[in-house]
Amino acid sequence: MGGFRIGGKGRKRTRGVGHQAPHWSIIALFILPAFLLYTVFMVWPLFQSLYFSLFEFKGLARGSFVGLRNFRELLTRYPLNEQLPRAFLHNVYFFIGTMLVQNTMGLLLARLLYAPRWGKRFFQVVYTMPYLISALVVGYLWSLMLNPLFGPINYILRAVGLGSWARPWLGDPHTALTAIILVNAWQWVGFPMLLFSAGLTNISDEIREAARIDGATSWRLFFHIELPLLLPVIGIVTVLTFIGNFNVFGIVWAMGGVNGEPAGSTDVLGLVFYRTAFRGGVDAFGLASALAVLMFIFIFGVSLFMLGRFRKWEEHLT
Amino acid sequence: MKGQRTGALRRISWTTLATQVLLWGYAAIVLFPLLLVVSSALRPTREIFKNPVGLPKSPSFDSFVRAWEQANFNVYFFNSLLITVSSVLLATAVAALASYMLGRYTFTGSRFLTAYFLAGLMLPFRLAIVPLFLLLNNMGLIDNRLGLILVYAATGIPFSIFVLSAFFRQLPRELSEAARIDGAGEFTIFGRIMLPLVRPALATVIVFQFVPLWNDFFFPLVLLRSTNKWTLPVGMTRFFGEFQTDWSTLFAGLIITTLPLILIFLLATKQIIAGLTAGIEK
């Protein structure tokens, strides 16, 4: 690419790239601080997890090489062998629930707000606001709202004659996780909405106009034109939701505590990982490293798989 | 003909009505709990328990004073501010330097370095907590605010480089060319000419790092021990145990924790939306 570049004459002169690069020592001065900080505190520890997972730990001290023993322990030792699959299923449920509630709602809101209408900015800002608040604050706020005795939600349900619906939402193992998923969606819905809004803006008006001239109703326009063209954004939203949901931590801690109460019904991988590492036995660090490796492979692998699938889908459609 | 037209009109007004109901209805679902928090913080707990949904009869800020002084929020708030601001400034400074080189020049390895930094956008770095804990322990930085600042700064670098290098790339080259002819060095060109031009991007990067760091719960939970070093989210866990029955103070605590973010949101809505949609908006 760069072999036949002659001066800057024939090229577009507005772009800044393509200068003669400065001396390597200057390059290093500019890049090294970020490189070191990022490598030492982020990349290197991530690789070390892989390495540490193969060793036995005694407290903070790394002992002998034990091969895959930590992985075997993870899957066979009580109570981990029960908590881990259960937490995994809860994360899967969390992801499916979030896709159905939060992202569908985000798409709906984005579509409703697409047509130029009064107050578009206002609604966007309002819907995005909870995203700013700490997951922990949101969790605590809603655990007060859903409190069985003094919580406003049950109070309102009783006041409007739906008293039979009033229940200890977070105290009942059947409703607790669903309640957390809804609260999480309440916090995050603005995010898919903004991404879908941006995606809708990128669809050219000519396409819409052409479809309208051909007699397409707005319903058909949405399902046959806009939705397929939004596929790249849907892909991004799906993958980000997946990554976010499999890392969920603060909101569950605030609403279900470190053990995912009631009765482990809200336990998720993030909490299991934390407990394994910092509330575990003497060999905790080896086990936690092994769990980190498994989670990393799973989350990264599935994300890549999903991105690939969506790309194929797009090619198929265009 | 006429019947057809009124039919169409009626249909339009029905969808318009449904749209309005949905938009306002959802806005109410978002705003109601937030407004209730404010209202409840201004009422004594006795009143809240009697009627959970109501306006304060005689608004009082006592709950805020209790949260601030008795529940240690003054300490947590200061720690959060110190740690968040330092990390954001550190990350932005080193990211701006690196982005300038990566955005303006092609050199051996520049492609690889860019990819290396951007890979961090996808890495679940919380999973690295065990080696990170041991690393900081060896450096004597466990239960030390500096340790947390370094970790936070590292996590902010990928996004900052992602946004800033794209901005540096778009600046016209004539600007630096002229300065170079005048004999200006690379650092002068960067600091005097280029940096001021990417100010909007800097604002996006700063705001967008501030929010998740201010809210982060996981790292301080693991890396800080002493309560006098705790940040607001960790402090919150103890606070909710100790003040369980004092709802008025609990609500005040939630507000104090969120207040800086509300200020930022009001001042920088545009940057936040730009950051959220980075890479998608044309």
XYZ file of C-alpha atoms in Angstrom:
600
model
C 0.000 0.000 0.000
C 2.641 2.514 1.020
C 5.270 1.578 -1.584
C 4.429 4.016 -4.339
C 3.529 7.046 -2.358
C 5.059 10.141 -3.927
C 5.088 13.136 -1.645
C 1.560 14.175 -0.889
C 0.750 15.741 -4.223
C -1.723 13.489 -5.925
C -3.412 12.403 -2.710
C -6.290 13.889 -0.894
C -4.677 16.472 1.317
C -7.285 16.691 4.020
C -6.308 13.517 5.876
C -3.565 13.613 8.444
C -2.166 10.102 8.132
C 0.837 9.171 6.063
C 3.499 11.559 7.387
C 7.023 10.404 7.707
C 6.917 8.807 11.145
C 9.133 10.389 13.821
C 12.183 8.678 15.284
C 11.369 5.472 17.156
C 12.437 6.931 20.486
C 9.792 9.642 20.163
C 7.192 7.067 19.179
C 8.121 5.080 22.263
C 7.820 8.118 24.530
C 4.276 8.697 23.325
C 3.097 5.105 23.414
C 4.966 3.542 26.308
C 2.978 5.000 29.248
C -0.338 3.703 27.927
C 1.240 0.448 26.802
C 2.805 -0.284 30.183
C -0.238 0.646 32.248
C -2.559 -1.394 30.041
C -0.244 -4.384 29.789
C 0.792 -4.606 33.438
C -2.642 -4.103 34.999
C -4.935 -5.608 32.411
C -3.480 -7.889 29.763
C -0.766 -9.562 31.777
C -3.015 -10.564 34.720
C -5.528 -11.971 32.260
C -2.857 -14.249 30.799
C -1.609 -15.110 34.256
C -5.055 -16.446 35.138
C -4.560 -19.079 32.478
C -1.195 -20.039 33.965
C -2.322 -19.903 37.600
C -5.248 -22.191 36.910
C -2.787 -25.067 36.563
C -1.207 -24.566 39.995
C -2.131 -25.382 43.529
C -2.410 -22.367 45.822
C -1.980 -22.181 49.563
C -3.419 -18.839 50.498
C -1.458 -16.238 48.558
C 1.440 -18.584 47.833
C 1.631 -20.467 44.566
C 2.540 -24.126 45.079
C 3.214 -26.964 42.689
C 1.923 -27.627 39.191
C -1.225 -29.757 39.366
C -2.369 -29.900 35.748
C -6.120 -29.773 35.370
C -6.909 -30.674 38.968
C -8.413 -27.269 39.746
C -10.838 -27.690 36.869
C -11.828 -31.138 38.082
C -12.325 -29.859 41.621
C -14.497 -27.059 40.307
C -16.896 -29.515 38.728
C -16.891 -32.167 41.439
C -16.388 -30.525 44.833
C -19.472 -29.795 46.910
C -21.050 -27.191 46.982
C -19.419 -25.828 43.827
C -20.618 -28.724 41.719
C -24.197 -27.726 42.569
C -23.822 -23.958 42.579
C -21.960 -23.651 39.326
C -24.484 -25.289 36.941
C -27.338 -23.569 38.751
C -25.664 -20.162 38.448
C -24.925 -20.853 34.790
C -28.589 -21.574 34.068
C -29.548 -18.395 35.910
C -27.224 -16.420 33.629
C -28.774 -18.056 30.571
C -32.234 -17.134 31.867
C -30.981 -13.629 32.582
C -29.740 -13.277 28.999
C -32.933 -14.613 27.394
C -35.123 -12.486 29.650
C -33.095 -9.369 28.925
C -33.225 -9.957 25.169
C -36.987 -10.382 25.292
C -37.820 -7.525 27.638
C -35.066 -4.930 27.514
C -33.928 -5.122 23.910
C -37.387 -5.543 22.407
C -38.505 -2.561 24.452
C -35.413 -0.633 23.343
C -36.223 -1.330 19.702
C -39.851 -0.368 20.181
C -38.943 2.921 21.868
C -36.356 3.718 19.208
C -38.903 3.104 16.456
C -41.566 5.203 18.171
C -39.079 8.014 18.588
C -37.732 7.776 15.068
C -40.463 9.782 13.386
C -39.667 13.431 14.049
C -41.893 14.240 16.957
C -42.109 16.685 19.746
C -40.044 15.831 22.777
C -37.824 13.234 21.109
C -34.771 14.463 22.967
C -36.667 14.628 26.243
C -37.780 11.002 26.017
C -34.331 9.816 24.979
C -32.767 11.567 27.937
C -35.349 10.225 30.390
C -35.029 6.641 29.179
C -31.234 6.778 29.314
C -31.044 8.348 32.779
C -31.079 5.171 34.932
C -28.104 3.844 32.996
C -25.994 6.448 34.793
C -26.861 5.211 38.245
C -24.676 2.599 39.888
C -26.025 -0.953 39.517
C -25.716 -1.223 43.268
C -27.793 1.900 43.872
C -30.425 0.679 41.408
C -30.508 -2.678 43.171
C -30.895 -1.158 46.630
C -33.432 1.365 45.412
C -35.638 -1.369 43.958
C -35.230 -3.659 46.931
C -36.798 -0.849 48.956
C -39.497 -0.380 46.312
C -40.286 -4.095 46.354
C -40.135 -4.465 50.139
C -43.090 -6.629 51.251
C -44.016 -4.456 54.260
C -43.372 -0.837 53.390
C -42.545 -0.996 49.707
C -44.484 1.369 47.429
C -45.048 -1.272 44.725
C -47.204 -3.546 46.872
C -48.834 -0.464 48.408
C -49.869 0.752 44.969
C -51.066 -2.705 43.911
C -53.316 -2.829 46.976
C -54.495 0.725 46.412
C -55.664 -0.008 42.865
C -57.409 -3.239 43.880
C -54.738 -5.647 42.736
C -53.946 -6.685 46.290
C -53.768 -10.345 45.285
C -50.732 -9.454 43.158
C -48.881 -8.016 46.119
C -46.164 -10.391 47.224
C -42.616 -10.448 48.575
C -41.120 -10.214 45.088
C -37.547 -10.656 46.199
C -38.343 -13.068 49.038
C -39.960 -15.681 46.823
C -37.531 -17.955 44.913
C -40.010 -18.123 42.027
C -40.116 -14.379 41.364
C -36.792 -13.037 42.663
C -34.620 -13.564 39.589
C -37.316 -12.339 37.207
C -37.736 -9.226 39.333
C -33.986 -8.588 39.121
C -34.054 -9.034 35.325
C -36.853 -6.474 35.050
C -35.033 -4.011 37.290
C -31.864 -4.515 35.254
C -33.859 -3.855 32.080
C -35.286 -0.711 33.685
C -31.740 0.495 34.158
C -30.343 -0.467 30.750
C -33.148 0.005 28.221
C -31.770 3.355 27.079
C -28.645 1.703 25.752
C -30.237 -0.527 23.057
C -32.653 2.316 22.361
C -29.812 4.712 21.506
C -28.027 2.104 19.398
C -31.220 1.268 17.497
C -31.973 4.973 17.034
C -28.539 5.486 15.515
C -29.089 2.447 13.302
C -32.470 3.713 12.121
C -30.978 7.106 11.272
C -28.397 5.383 9.104
C -31.088 3.854 6.878
C -31.425 6.206 3.932
C -34.692 8.019 3.359
C -34.697 6.965 -0.291
C -35.174 3.344 0.690
C -38.113 4.259 2.902
C -39.570 6.502 0.214
C -39.248 3.797 -2.440
C -40.991 1.294 -0.212
C -43.773 3.753 0.543
C -44.322 4.480 -3.142
C -44.596 0.734 -3.688
C -47.470 0.841 -1.226
C -45.812 -0.633 1.855
C -47.616 0.039 5.132
C -45.483 1.246 8.014
C -45.903 -2.205 9.557
C -44.455 -3.880 6.456
C -41.832 -1.174 6.159
C -40.639 -2.037 9.633
C -40.535 -5.812 9.301
C -39.352 -6.113 5.698
C -37.049 -3.130 5.287
C -35.942 -1.627 8.577
C -35.536 -4.770 10.649
C -33.261 -6.558 8.131
C -31.207 -3.385 7.708
C -30.854 -3.147 11.484
C -29.297 -6.599 11.638
C -25.740 -5.305 12.252
C -26.998 -3.251 15.216
C -29.079 -6.171 16.491
C -25.893 -8.226 16.354
C -23.936 -5.695 18.392
C -26.736 -5.318 20.932
C -27.059 -9.095 21.302
C -23.356 -9.620 21.866
C -23.040 -6.710 24.299
C -26.094 -7.929 26.206
C -24.604 -11.409 26.364
C -21.278 -10.143 27.701
C -23.001 -7.807 30.167
C -25.407 -10.442 31.453
C -22.745 -13.082 31.984
C -20.745 -10.544 34.000
C -23.694 -9.294 36.037
C -22.694 -8.720 39.655
C -23.586 -5.509 41.484
C -27.331 -5.485 40.950
C -27.677 -9.122 42.052
C -25.503 -8.470 45.092
C -27.715 -5.544 46.097
C -30.980 -7.443 45.642
C -30.009 -10.991 46.607
C -26.816 -10.611 48.620
C -23.500 -12.386 48.135
C -25.160 -15.826 48.179
C -27.950 -14.996 45.749
C -30.838 -15.219 48.226
C -33.520 -16.464 48.585
C -32.187 -20.017 48.649
C -29.662 -19.405 45.880
C -32.447 -18.593 43.429
C -30.625 -15.466 42.215
C -27.107 -16.863 42.325
C -25.120 -16.040 39.172
C -21.630 -16.829 37.875
C -20.244 -13.441 38.950
C -21.197 -14.132 42.576
C -19.895 -17.722 42.451
C -16.624 -16.427 41.051
C -16.305 -13.810 43.807
C -17.121 -16.332 46.541
C -14.724 -18.909 45.112
C -11.884 -16.397 45.050
C -12.409 -14.444 48.259
C -14.685 -16.487 50.496
C -13.264 -19.878 49.632
C -10.838 -22.238 51.331
C -7.069 -22.205 51.382
C -6.744 -23.286 47.728
C -9.237 -20.637 46.578
C -6.982 -18.767 44.160
C -6.246 -21.831 42.037
C -9.919 -22.740 41.800
C -10.935 -19.157 41.043
C -8.326 -18.922 38.276
C -9.696 -22.105 36.736
C -13.221 -20.704 36.913
C -11.996 -17.452 35.340
C -10.517 -19.427 32.452
C -13.738 -21.364 31.883
C -15.844 -18.195 31.991
C -13.445 -16.372 29.719
C -13.432 -19.134 27.106
C -17.197 -19.443 27.233
C -18.007 -15.720 27.072
C -15.401 -14.944 24.441
C -16.158 -18.039 22.393
C -19.888 -17.489 22.314
C -19.426 -13.776 21.499
C -17.213 -14.597 18.533
C -19.613 -17.300 17.389
C -22.542 -14.874 17.570
C -20.669 -12.165 15.663
C -19.845 -14.689 12.945
C -23.441 -15.883 12.736
C -24.788 -12.368 12.427
C -22.273 -11.543 9.721
C -23.325 -14.587 7.699
C -26.938 -13.632 8.161
C -26.255 -10.133 6.857
C -24.482 -11.514 3.785
C -27.386 -13.844 3.209
C -29.820 -10.942 3.267
C -27.898 -8.537 1.059
C -63.511 9.149 -1.304
C -64.379 11.181 1.709
C -65.002 8.080 3.827
C -61.632 6.737 2.903
C -59.926 9.877 4.053
C -61.559 10.058 7.440
C -60.739 6.354 7.856
C -57.079 7.055 7.243
C -57.198 10.015 9.590
C -58.782 7.976 12.316
C -56.157 5.291 11.884
C -53.377 7.817 12.130
C -54.763 9.414 15.243
C -55.150 5.977 16.850
C -51.504 5.107 16.286
C -50.477 8.572 17.419
C -52.483 8.139 20.578
C -51.042 4.681 21.254
C -47.542 6.039 20.663
C -48.053 8.898 23.077
C -49.467 6.570 25.728
C -46.493 4.235 25.382
C -43.908 7.003 25.435
C -45.377 8.821 28.429
C -46.239 5.580 30.196
C -42.695 4.352 30.024
C -41.348 7.772 30.980
C -43.521 7.527 34.105
C -42.112 4.087 34.931
C -38.610 5.547 34.721
C -39.290 8.769 36.571
C -41.662 7.606 39.315
C -39.101 5.662 41.384
C -36.538 8.442 40.984
C -38.950 11.121 42.136
C -40.141 8.904 44.964
C -36.553 8.607 46.202
C -36.245 12.384 46.367
C -39.596 12.801 48.045
C -38.903 10.022 50.576
C -35.501 11.380 51.498
C -37.231 14.584 52.600
C -39.740 12.764 54.845
C -39.138 11.152 58.225
C -39.095 7.327 58.200
C -42.238 7.164 60.366
C -44.178 8.943 57.642
C -42.776 6.706 54.886
C -43.846 3.569 56.739
C -47.341 4.925 57.256
C -47.738 5.909 53.608
C -44.971 4.827 51.215
C -46.225 7.030 48.380
C -46.594 10.617 49.397
C -45.163 14.080 49.365
C -43.214 15.475 52.315
C -45.405 17.499 54.697
C -42.565 19.578 56.009
C -39.490 18.823 53.915
C -36.372 18.332 55.983
C -32.761 17.674 55.048
C -31.942 15.889 58.325
C -31.601 12.577 56.540
C -28.854 13.989 54.336
C -26.956 15.237 57.360
C -27.279 11.819 59.027
C -26.041 9.990 55.926
C -23.208 12.460 55.445
C -21.952 12.508 59.013
C -23.091 9.367 60.844
C -23.016 6.950 57.931
C -19.555 8.097 56.773
C -20.703 9.378 53.418
C -18.345 12.334 53.746
C -15.411 9.893 53.787
C -16.740 7.643 50.993
C -17.596 10.624 48.845
C -14.124 12.082 49.119
C -12.527 8.720 48.295
C -14.780 8.185 45.289
C -13.979 11.650 44.004
C -10.231 11.304 44.511
C -10.013 7.847 42.969
C -12.337 8.489 40.027
C -10.875 11.852 39.039
C -7.271 10.651 39.306
C -7.928 7.511 37.266
C -9.801 9.374 34.555
C -7.103 12.029 34.235
C -4.307 9.472 34.184
C -6.009 7.262 31.597
C -6.964 10.204 29.394
C -3.448 11.657 29.490
C -1.626 8.468 28.514
C -4.334 7.524 26.000
C -4.128 10.941 24.317
C -0.363 10.572 23.881
C -0.642 7.084 22.417
C -3.635 7.955 20.238
C -1.742 10.839 18.694
C 1.020 8.525 17.448
C -1.357 5.750 16.409
C -3.792 8.101 14.710
C -1.296 10.309 12.865
C 1.457 7.984 11.745
C 1.967 4.590 10.192
C 5.091 2.818 11.373
C 6.250 -0.728 11.910
C 3.889 -2.275 14.398
C 1.393 0.589 14.483
C -1.423 -1.613 13.186
C -0.641 -4.297 15.695
C -0.501 -1.809 18.572
C -3.860 -0.322 17.649
C -5.405 -3.788 17.526
C -3.717 -4.676 20.807
C -5.242 -1.680 22.573
C -8.677 -2.086 21.011
C -8.817 -5.757 22.007
C -9.253 -4.431 25.546
C -12.736 -3.232 24.631
C -13.841 -6.846 24.670
C -11.802 -8.287 27.521
C -13.712 -9.202 30.689
C -10.957 -7.884 32.922
C -12.766 -8.658 36.181
C -11.814 -12.273 35.549
C -8.171 -11.263 36.018
C -8.784 -10.352 39.644
C -6.726 -13.157 41.229
C -3.409 -12.375 39.464
C -4.182 -8.672 39.833
C -4.684 -9.102 43.551
C -1.353 -10.938 43.863
C 0.420 -8.339 41.715
C -0.850 -5.445 43.836
C -0.069 -7.402 46.971
C 3.552 -7.780 45.848
C 3.715 -4.062 45.123
C 2.272 -3.266 48.542
C -0.769 -1.680 46.916
C -3.582 -3.718 48.479
C -5.790 -1.503 50.630
C -4.173 1.441 48.897
C -6.051 3.977 46.824
C -3.163 4.282 44.364
C -3.503 0.599 43.488
C -7.144 1.073 42.591
C -6.316 4.196 40.549
C -3.748 2.296 38.460
C -6.179 -0.550 37.788
C -8.973 1.839 36.864
C -6.720 3.875 34.574
C -5.688 0.677 32.775
C -9.315 -0.314 32.186
C -10.100 3.113 30.709
C -7.331 3.043 28.107
C -8.927 0.910 25.339
C -12.073 3.031 25.016
C -10.111 6.288 25.208
C -7.716 5.200 22.478
C -10.623 3.962 20.381
C -12.299 7.381 20.418
C -9.231 9.640 20.451
C -7.204 7.954 17.710
C -10.197 8.213 15.369
C -10.334 11.956 16.098
C -6.625 12.529 15.618
C -6.794 10.688 12.305
C -9.315 13.179 10.939
C -7.345 16.359 11.607
C -5.924 17.993 8.449
C -2.215 17.419 7.984
C -1.476 20.986 6.862
C -1.728 22.083 10.483
C 1.192 20.044 11.708
C 3.117 20.531 8.448
C 3.251 24.285 8.937
C 4.357 23.961 12.535
C 7.014 21.442 11.563
C 8.468 23.845 8.997
C 8.650 26.424 11.765
C 10.801 23.967 13.666
C 8.295 22.720 16.229
C 9.000 19.340 17.803
C 6.572 16.462 18.093
C 5.565 17.313 21.674
C 4.895 20.951 20.799
C 2.738 19.978 17.831
C 0.846 17.527 20.018
C 0.320 19.836 22.958
C -0.169 23.210 21.267
C -1.923 22.311 18.045
C -3.462 18.865 18.068
C -4.709 18.472 21.619
C -6.854 21.636 21.619
C -8.473 20.422 18.394
C -9.677 17.147 19.862
C -11.313 18.781 22.871
C -14.807 17.447 22.043
C -13.431 13.919 21.933
C -11.576 14.489 25.202
C -14.843 15.542 26.823
C -16.570 12.384 25.577
C -13.750 10.213 26.837
C -13.610 11.873 30.255
C -17.344 11.775 30.871
C -17.641 8.266 29.602
C -14.909 6.930 31.854
C -16.133 8.811 34.885
C -19.534 7.133 35.071
C -18.548 3.434 35.251
C -15.611 4.126 37.560
C -17.695 6.182 39.955
C -20.207 3.328 40.017
C -17.807 0.398 40.152
C -18.311 -1.933 43.049
C -16.200 -5.003 42.295
C -12.653 -3.659 42.417
C -12.892 -1.590 45.611
C -14.730 -4.485 47.253
C -11.736 -6.718 46.600
C -8.826 -4.273 46.722
C -9.712 -1.975 49.640
C -10.005 -3.165 53.233
C -10.166 -0.191 55.596
C -13.488 1.597 55.768
C -11.745 4.976 55.685
C -10.536 4.186 52.145
C -13.826 2.826 50.832
C -15.640 4.362 47.909
C -19.371 5.056 47.844
C -20.565 1.733 46.325
C -18.690 -0.384 48.874
C -19.703 1.944 51.678
C -23.277 1.455 50.526
C -23.222 -2.254 51.401
C -22.363 -1.519 55.025
C -24.730 1.426 55.127
C -27.694 -0.710 54.050
C -26.964 -3.159 56.842
C -26.587 -0.528 59.550
C -29.458 1.775 58.623
C -31.919 -0.952 57.602
C -34.793 0.592 59.508
C -34.026 4.228 58.751
C -35.409 4.482 55.238
C -35.244 8.242 55.102
C -31.461 8.111 55.537
C -31.177 5.228 53.077
C -32.874 7.292 50.399
C -30.644 10.261 51.180
C -27.607 8.014 50.793
C -28.802 6.866 47.378
C -29.152 10.487 46.307
C -25.733 11.559 47.582
C -24.128 8.681 45.663
C -25.876 9.610 42.453
C -25.731 13.403 42.613
C -22.403 13.921 40.773
C -23.647 11.707 37.959
C -26.822 13.733 37.606
C -24.747 16.901 37.405
C -22.559 15.335 34.726
C -25.572 14.126 32.823
C -27.144 17.558 32.779
C -23.886 19.175 31.690
C -22.822 16.564 29.158
C -25.849 14.735 27.741
C -24.378 15.052 24.280
C -21.070 13.434 25.197
C -22.785 10.572 26.959
C -24.987 9.793 23.997
C -21.989 10.124 21.659
C -20.043 7.681 23.806
C -22.867 5.168 23.991
C -23.235 5.100 20.232
C -19.525 5.385 19.391
C -18.858 3.437 16.214
C -22.475 3.318 15.081
C -23.543 6.919 14.568
C -22.449 8.278 11.201
